[in-house]
Amino acid sequence: MNKPHQSLSIGTLLHLQPVTLSPDSGFDVQLIGYMPGKSLLVSQPMNNAAAVKLVAGMAYQARIISGDSTYAFETEIVRVCEQPYQYMHLRFPKGVQGITLRRVQRTQIKESQLILNMQDGSTTLSVTMLDISPLGACLISTQPLGKMGDFFYIDVKHKSTADSLTFPCTIRHINKASVGDTKEPTYYHGVEFSRLDTKALNFITHFIRDNVTKQRTA
């Protein structure tokens, strides 16, 4: 890939997530230039008007949301520069993976398709996922999972994966409804996925495509 991808234009915001750290340790930078085939020049993340100290050689996943698509690629910090201003060189991506969101916004999920668990201290809560998209999902439970803006992780298990996948979630809206004759409340949580790693993003993409194909051939 010797030419910049269509999503890599000057001024583009990139979210960088360290490959070896937790999803909440990511940060945003702005693309300020590039040398095709060699490096991307990006701003340094700031904390209280001071640049965050970063070191060369650390691996990251970069994610870009552009219109109806989201793009991701692997990179690393090549060099941290202090002069004539604070900026960084990132390794030029070998390839950019794109997912179009417009045609596969959400897919309904059968209750038996996914097994979900949420850790609440020492307690494991059972949660049902009503639908899913690359941007988020609707989670159903018999008790509130939190309040608007709360951040948590959900572990997802599918028969096609040997290990559980971890989805970082932020609650964006909550609806309460009574279901059945008992009138016990059920809580519907609209959550946004933030800083998904490549494995989780690939799983969601293939899961949606498989479900859409099955619905069309049913």
Tab-separated table of C-alpha atoms in Angstrom:
chain	number	residue	atom	x	y	z
A	1	MET	CA	0.000	0.000	0.000
A	2	ASN	CA	2.108	2.894	-1.317
A	3	LYS	CA	-0.730	5.403	-1.666
A	4	PRO	CA	-2.825	6.657	1.252
A	5	HIS	CA	-6.226	5.009	1.659
A	6	GLN	CA	-9.263	7.140	0.796
A	7	SER	CA	-10.053	7.456	4.512
A	8	LEU	CA	-6.604	8.906	5.271
A	9	SER	CA	-6.930	12.588	4.452
A	10	ILE	CA	-5.291	15.501	6.268
A	11	GLY	CA	-7.305	16.387	9.364
A	12	THR	CA	-8.762	12.881	9.824
A	13	LEU	CA	-9.198	11.790	13.450
A	14	LEU	CA	-7.743	8.364	14.309
A	15	HIS	CA	-8.453	6.456	17.479
A	16	LEU	CA	-5.351	4.550	18.567
A	17	GLN	CA	-5.809	1.557	20.832
A	18	PRO	CA	-2.696	-0.120	22.300
A	19	VAL	CA	-2.699	-3.777	21.284
A	20	THR	CA	-1.401	-4.973	24.660
A	21	LEU	CA	-3.442	-2.735	27.006
A	22	SER	CA	-7.105	-2.430	28.007
A	23	PRO	CA	-9.551	-0.697	25.610
A	24	ASP	CA	-10.029	2.289	27.916
A	25	SER	CA	-6.353	3.259	27.467
A	26	GLY	CA	-6.829	4.411	23.875
A	27	PHE	CA	-6.638	7.997	22.629
A	28	ASP	CA	-7.405	10.162	19.595
A	29	VAL	CA	-4.884	11.827	17.286
A	30	GLN	CA	-5.205	13.888	14.113
A	31	LEU	CA	-3.522	13.085	10.806
A	32	ILE	CA	-1.345	16.072	9.862
A	33	GLY	CA	0.665	14.556	7.008
A	34	TYR	CA	2.119	11.383	5.486
A	35	MET	CA	4.913	9.927	3.390
A	36	PRO	CA	3.301	7.198	1.203
A	37	GLY	CA	4.697	3.780	2.005
A	38	LYS	CA	6.756	5.073	4.931
A	39	SER	CA	4.922	6.888	7.736
A	40	LEU	CA	1.849	8.798	8.876
A	41	LEU	CA	2.407	12.053	10.742
A	42	VAL	CA	-0.074	12.562	13.572
A	43	SER	CA	-0.525	14.924	16.495
A	44	GLN	CA	0.391	13.813	20.000
A	45	PRO	CA	-2.480	13.237	22.458
A	46	MET	CA	-2.783	15.967	25.072
A	47	ASN	CA	-3.487	15.834	28.808
A	48	ASN	CA	-4.034	19.186	30.540
A	49	ALA	CA	-2.288	21.043	27.686
A	50	ALA	CA	0.756	18.725	27.918
A	51	ALA	CA	1.538	15.980	25.413
A	52	VAL	CA	1.083	12.434	26.713
A	53	LYS	CA	4.437	10.676	26.953
A	54	LEU	CA	4.625	7.847	24.427
A	55	VAL	CA	7.479	5.630	23.279
A	56	ALA	CA	8.550	4.357	19.881
A	57	GLY	CA	7.950	0.708	19.046
A	58	MET	CA	4.542	0.310	20.720
A	59	ALA	CA	1.897	-1.417	18.573
A	60	TYR	CA	-1.574	0.041	18.043
A	61	GLN	CA	-4.794	-0.582	16.208
A	62	ALA	CA	-5.994	2.565	14.451
A	63	ARG	CA	-9.706	3.071	13.805
A	64	ILE	CA	-11.391	5.687	11.618
A	65	ILE	CA	-15.114	6.360	11.199
A	66	SER	CA	-15.886	7.971	7.850
A	67	GLY	CA	-19.469	8.489	6.712
A	68	ASP	CA	-21.202	5.103	6.548
A	69	SER	CA	-18.003	3.119	7.023
A	70	THR	CA	-15.463	2.345	9.682
A	71	TYR	CA	-11.844	1.495	8.874
A	72	ALA	CA	-9.120	-0.181	10.910
A	73	PHE	CA	-5.445	-0.977	10.472
A	74	GLU	CA	-2.440	-2.080	12.511
A	75	THR	CA	0.431	0.347	13.098
A	76	GLU	CA	3.107	1.329	15.606
A	77	ILE	CA	4.892	4.472	16.757
A	78	VAL	CA	8.063	4.881	14.699
A	79	ARG	CA	9.276	8.107	16.269
A	80	VAL	CA	8.114	10.727	18.774
A	81	CYS	CA	9.188	14.258	17.818
A	82	GLU	CA	9.419	17.351	19.998
A	83	GLN	CA	10.617	19.873	17.394
A	84	PRO	CA	9.503	22.092	15.757
A	85	TYR	CA	6.328	20.962	17.567
A	86	GLN	CA	5.109	17.786	19.245
A	87	TYR	CA	4.017	15.084	16.781
A	88	MET	CA	4.594	11.412	15.966
A	89	HIS	CA	5.474	9.186	13.035
A	90	LEU	CA	3.308	6.064	12.730
A	91	ARG	CA	4.212	3.126	10.540
A	92	PHE	CA	2.393	3.441	7.203
A	93	PRO	CA	-0.388	0.794	7.090
A	94	LYS	CA	0.166	-2.279	4.966
A	95	GLY	CA	-3.581	-2.524	4.462
A	96	VAL	CA	-6.778	-0.883	5.675
A	97	GLN	CA	-9.808	-2.995	6.528
A	98	GLY	CA	-13.144	-1.311	5.856
A	99	ILE	CA	-16.670	-2.192	6.926
A	100	THR	CA	-19.668	-0.549	5.268
A	101	LEU	CA	-22.355	0.167	7.854
A	102	ARG	CA	-25.142	1.468	5.646
A	103	ARG	CA	-26.396	-1.895	4.346
A	104	VAL	CA	-25.856	-3.946	7.497
A	105	GLN	CA	-27.011	-1.613	10.253
A	106	ARG	CA	-28.340	-4.271	12.610
A	107	THR	CA	-29.253	-7.927	12.677
A	108	GLN	CA	-31.674	-9.622	15.047
A	109	ILE	CA	-30.204	-12.319	17.284
A	110	LYS	CA	-31.824	-15.577	18.294
A	111	GLU	CA	-31.502	-16.174	22.033
A	112	SER	CA	-29.424	-19.334	21.570
A	113	GLN	CA	-26.870	-17.806	19.174
A	114	LEU	CA	-24.712	-15.953	21.667
A	115	ILE	CA	-23.869	-16.496	25.334
A	116	LEU	CA	-23.204	-13.250	27.183
A	117	ASN	CA	-21.912	-12.504	30.657
A	118	MET	CA	-21.183	-9.253	32.440
A	119	GLN	CA	-18.979	-9.032	35.510
A	120	ASP	CA	-20.386	-6.884	38.328
A	121	GLY	CA	-17.819	-7.153	41.097
A	122	SER	CA	-17.844	-10.808	42.160
A	123	THR	CA	-21.237	-11.429	40.510
A	124	THR	CA	-21.742	-12.609	36.931
A	125	LEU	CA	-24.902	-11.221	35.337
A	126	SER	CA	-26.701	-13.041	32.532
A	127	VAL	CA	-27.548	-10.704	29.656
A	128	THR	CA	-29.433	-11.225	26.379
A	129	MET	CA	-28.510	-9.414	23.156
A	130	LEU	CA	-31.519	-8.447	21.024
A	131	ASP	CA	-29.608	-7.105	18.019
A	132	ILE	CA	-26.107	-6.091	17.010
A	133	SER	CA	-24.241	-3.848	14.563
A	134	PRO	CA	-20.559	-2.891	14.234
A	135	LEU	CA	-21.393	0.247	16.236
A	136	GLY	CA	-23.390	-1.222	19.120
A	137	ALA	CA	-26.161	-3.483	20.351
A	138	CYS	CA	-29.333	-3.736	22.416
A	139	LEU	CA	-28.800	-5.617	25.684
A	140	ILE	CA	-31.713	-6.997	27.711
A	141	SER	CA	-31.639	-7.832	31.428
A	142	THR	CA	-33.970	-8.092	34.413
A	143	GLN	CA	-32.057	-5.377	36.248
A	144	PRO	CA	-30.311	-2.159	35.172
A	145	LEU	CA	-26.764	-2.661	33.933
A	146	GLY	CA	-25.909	0.910	34.863
A	147	LYS	CA	-26.922	4.434	34.014
A	148	MET	CA	-26.527	6.581	30.912
A	149	GLY	CA	-22.858	7.036	30.043
A	150	ASP	CA	-21.612	4.097	32.148
A	151	PHE	CA	-18.802	2.017	30.635
A	152	PHE	CA	-18.430	-1.751	31.073
A	153	TYR	CA	-17.251	-4.924	29.340
A	154	ILE	CA	-19.430	-7.765	28.092
A	155	ASP	CA	-18.002	-11.244	27.400
A	156	VAL	CA	-19.482	-12.894	24.309
A	157	LYS	CA	-19.205	-16.604	23.433
A	158	HIS	CA	-20.189	-18.150	20.096
A	159	LYS	CA	-19.856	-21.714	18.844
A	160	SER	CA	-17.486	-20.533	16.088
A	161	THR	CA	-14.956	-19.132	18.573
A	162	ALA	CA	-12.800	-21.097	20.988
A	163	ASP	CA	-12.515	-18.237	23.454
A	164	SER	CA	-14.823	-15.485	24.648
A	165	LEU	CA	-14.660	-12.091	22.964
A	166	THR	CA	-14.724	-8.903	25.001
A	167	PHE	CA	-16.896	-5.990	23.854
A	168	PRO	CA	-16.300	-2.594	25.536
A	169	CYS	CA	-19.741	-0.943	25.930
A	170	THR	CA	-21.042	2.505	26.824
A	171	ILE	CA	-24.745	2.872	27.720
A	172	ARG	CA	-26.416	5.448	25.466
A	173	HIS	CA	-30.101	4.916	26.355
A	174	ILE	CA	-32.250	2.735	28.647
A	175	ASN	CA	-35.901	1.687	28.272
A	176	LYS	CA	-37.914	-0.139	30.937
A	177	ALA	CA	-40.859	-2.373	30.009
A	178	SER	CA	-43.074	-4.985	31.707
A	179	VAL	CA	-43.127	-8.400	30.061
A	180	GLY	CA	-45.543	-11.305	30.598
A	181	ASP	CA	-48.329	-11.824	33.110
A	182	THR	CA	-46.023	-11.258	36.072
A	183	LYS	CA	-45.369	-7.675	34.942
A	184	GLU	CA	-41.775	-8.014	36.035
A	185	PRO	CA	-39.671	-5.217	34.573
A	186	THR	CA	-37.257	-5.811	31.693
A	187	TYR	CA	-34.537	-3.304	30.883
A	188	TYR	CA	-33.444	-2.586	27.301
A	189	HIS	CA	-30.001	-0.962	27.077
A	190	GLY	CA	-28.770	0.646	23.879
A	191	VAL	CA	-24.983	0.398	24.066
A	192	GLU	CA	-22.263	1.781	21.851
A	193	PHE	CA	-19.174	-0.316	21.170
A	194	SER	CA	-15.974	1.636	21.733
A	195	ARG	CA	-12.450	0.646	20.755
A	196	LEU	CA	-13.228	-2.847	19.520
A	197	ASP	CA	-10.135	-4.844	18.676
A	198	THR	CA	-9.679	-6.386	15.239
A	199	LYS	CA	-10.806	-9.853	16.376
A	200	ALA	CA	-14.103	-8.565	17.816
A	201	LEU	CA	-14.731	-6.315	14.799
A	202	ASN	CA	-14.139	-9.208	12.395
A	203	PHE	CA	-16.457	-11.446	14.417
A	204	ILE	CA	-19.321	-8.911	14.296
A	205	THR	CA	-18.874	-8.391	10.546
A	206	HIS	CA	-18.961	-12.118	9.742
A	207	PHE	CA	-21.786	-12.749	12.216
A	208	ILE	CA	-23.970	-10.121	10.527
A	209	ARG	CA	-23.155	-11.361	7.029
A	210	ASP	CA	-23.938	-14.982	7.976
A	211	ASN	CA	-27.281	-13.971	9.517
A	212	VAL	CA	-28.259	-11.839	6.516
A	213	THR	CA	-27.406	-14.733	4.164
A	214	LYS	CA	-29.482	-17.194	6.222
A	215	GLN	CA	-32.471	-14.804	6.267
A	216	ARG	CA	-32.328	-14.400	2.476
A	217	THR	CA	-32.166	-18.163	1.835
A	218	ALA	CA	-34.763	-19.136	4.449
